[in-house]
Amino acid sequence: MGLPSKKLTKSSKRRRASHFALRKIVITRCAKCKKPVLPHHVCQFCGTYNGRAVIKIKSKLDKKKKKEAKEKTKKEEKKSKKKETKK
Ligand SMILES: [Zn+2]
């Protein structure tokens, strides 16, 4: 097993540890929707950066509708398969 060749002094240890502290997270507000956003990042909620739309955000309602449509098609497929097997 490897061993340290020389003793680390208190000061060298502490000097290294001086960079270990965690920094506080800076949070700003979105200009459009006023939700908390990281600085220099696109808003996750409305998709704007610096006041203009950059990315399209799918609304929760759209996602729900898509999911429902998918489930419906799956159910129909299962039903049709069952009918085919019965015949
Ligand atoms: Zn926003």
Tab-separated table of C-alpha atoms and ligand atoms in Angstrom:
chain	number	residue	atom	x	y	z
A	1	MET	CA	0.000	0.000	0.000
A	2	GLY	CA	1.288	3.436	-0.855
A	3	LEU	CA	2.305	5.650	2.031
A	4	PRO	CA	2.978	9.399	2.075
A	5	SER	CA	6.720	9.969	1.774
A	6	LYS	CA	6.706	13.107	3.909
A	7	LYS	CA	4.547	14.539	6.632
A	8	LEU	CA	2.033	17.170	5.475
A	9	THR	CA	2.373	20.230	7.685
A	10	LYS	CA	-0.691	21.864	9.192
A	11	SER	CA	-0.167	24.926	7.041
A	12	SER	CA	0.091	23.015	3.746
A	13	LYS	CA	-3.026	21.010	4.618
A	14	ARG	CA	-4.928	24.160	5.509
A	15	ARG	CA	-3.695	25.995	2.432
A	16	ARG	CA	-5.099	23.207	0.242
A	17	ALA	CA	-8.358	23.196	2.228
A	18	SER	CA	-8.800	26.921	1.689
A	19	HIS	CA	-10.393	26.098	-1.707
A	20	PHE	CA	-12.832	23.461	-0.408
A	21	ALA	CA	-15.563	25.840	0.718
A	22	LEU	CA	-18.854	25.709	-1.207
A	23	ARG	CA	-20.068	28.842	-2.910
A	24	LYS	CA	-23.516	30.285	-2.487
A	25	ILE	CA	-25.789	29.819	-5.504
A	26	VAL	CA	-26.824	33.086	-7.130
A	27	ILE	CA	-30.415	33.131	-8.325
A	28	THR	CA	-32.044	35.878	-10.362
A	29	ARG	CA	-35.632	36.397	-11.460
A	30	CYS	CA	-36.946	35.799	-14.967
A	31	ALA	CA	-37.840	39.091	-16.626
A	32	LYS	CA	-41.044	37.646	-18.099
A	33	CYS	CA	-42.511	35.203	-15.584
A	34	LYS	CA	-40.606	36.327	-12.442
A	35	LYS	CA	-39.641	32.753	-11.520
A	36	PRO	CA	-36.199	31.973	-10.030
A	37	VAL	CA	-33.590	31.364	-12.745
A	38	LEU	CA	-29.811	30.895	-12.782
A	39	PRO	CA	-28.018	33.924	-14.247
A	40	HIS	CA	-27.006	33.604	-17.927
A	41	HIS	CA	-29.413	30.668	-18.403
A	42	VAL	CA	-32.610	30.279	-20.401
A	43	CYS	CA	-35.733	30.327	-18.253
A	44	GLN	CA	-36.976	26.729	-17.819
A	45	PHE	CA	-40.571	27.843	-17.361
A	46	CYS	CA	-41.208	30.234	-20.264
A	47	GLY	CA	-38.165	29.652	-22.519
A	48	THR	CA	-37.027	33.248	-22.719
A	49	TYR	CA	-33.542	34.705	-22.414
A	50	ASN	CA	-32.894	38.425	-22.144
A	51	GLY	CA	-36.558	39.120	-22.820
A	52	ARG	CA	-36.919	37.147	-26.061
A	53	ALA	CA	-38.228	33.614	-26.684
A	54	VAL	CA	-35.333	31.223	-27.352
A	55	ILE	CA	-36.786	27.738	-26.898
A	56	LYS	CA	-40.304	26.342	-27.097
A	57	ILE	CA	-41.639	25.018	-23.823
A	58	LYS	CA	-44.231	22.274	-23.929
A	59	SER	CA	-47.000	23.069	-21.483
A	60	LYS	CA	-48.100	20.487	-18.947
A	61	LEU	CA	-51.532	20.293	-20.583
A	62	ASP	CA	-49.978	19.369	-23.943
A	63	LYS	CA	-47.932	16.605	-22.278
A	64	LYS	CA	-51.068	15.238	-20.562
A	65	LYS	CA	-53.007	15.189	-23.831
A	66	LYS	CA	-50.149	13.385	-25.614
A	67	LYS	CA	-49.933	10.782	-22.834
A	68	GLU	CA	-53.671	10.156	-22.963
A	69	ALA	CA	-53.580	9.768	-26.744
A	70	LYS	CA	-50.684	7.280	-26.475
A	71	GLU	CA	-52.481	5.225	-23.832
A	72	LYS	CA	-55.638	5.148	-25.948
A	73	THR	CA	-53.767	3.832	-28.976
A	74	LYS	CA	-52.052	1.186	-26.819
A	75	LYS	CA	-55.403	-0.004	-25.424
A	76	GLU	CA	-56.888	-0.192	-28.900
A	77	GLU	CA	-53.903	-2.224	-30.113
A	78	LYS	CA	-54.313	-4.666	-27.218
A	79	LYS	CA	-58.031	-5.046	-27.939
A	80	SER	CA	-57.428	-5.702	-31.612
A	81	LYS	CA	-54.739	-8.271	-30.760
A	82	LYS	CA	-57.108	-10.082	-28.385
A	83	LYS	CA	-59.798	-10.224	-31.040
A	84	GLU	CA	-57.341	-11.634	-33.539
A	85	THR	CA	-56.219	-14.357	-31.122
A	86	LYS	CA	-59.846	-15.362	-30.356
A	87	LYS	CA	-60.580	-15.902	-34.015
B	1	ZN	ZN	-39.496	32.825	-17.436
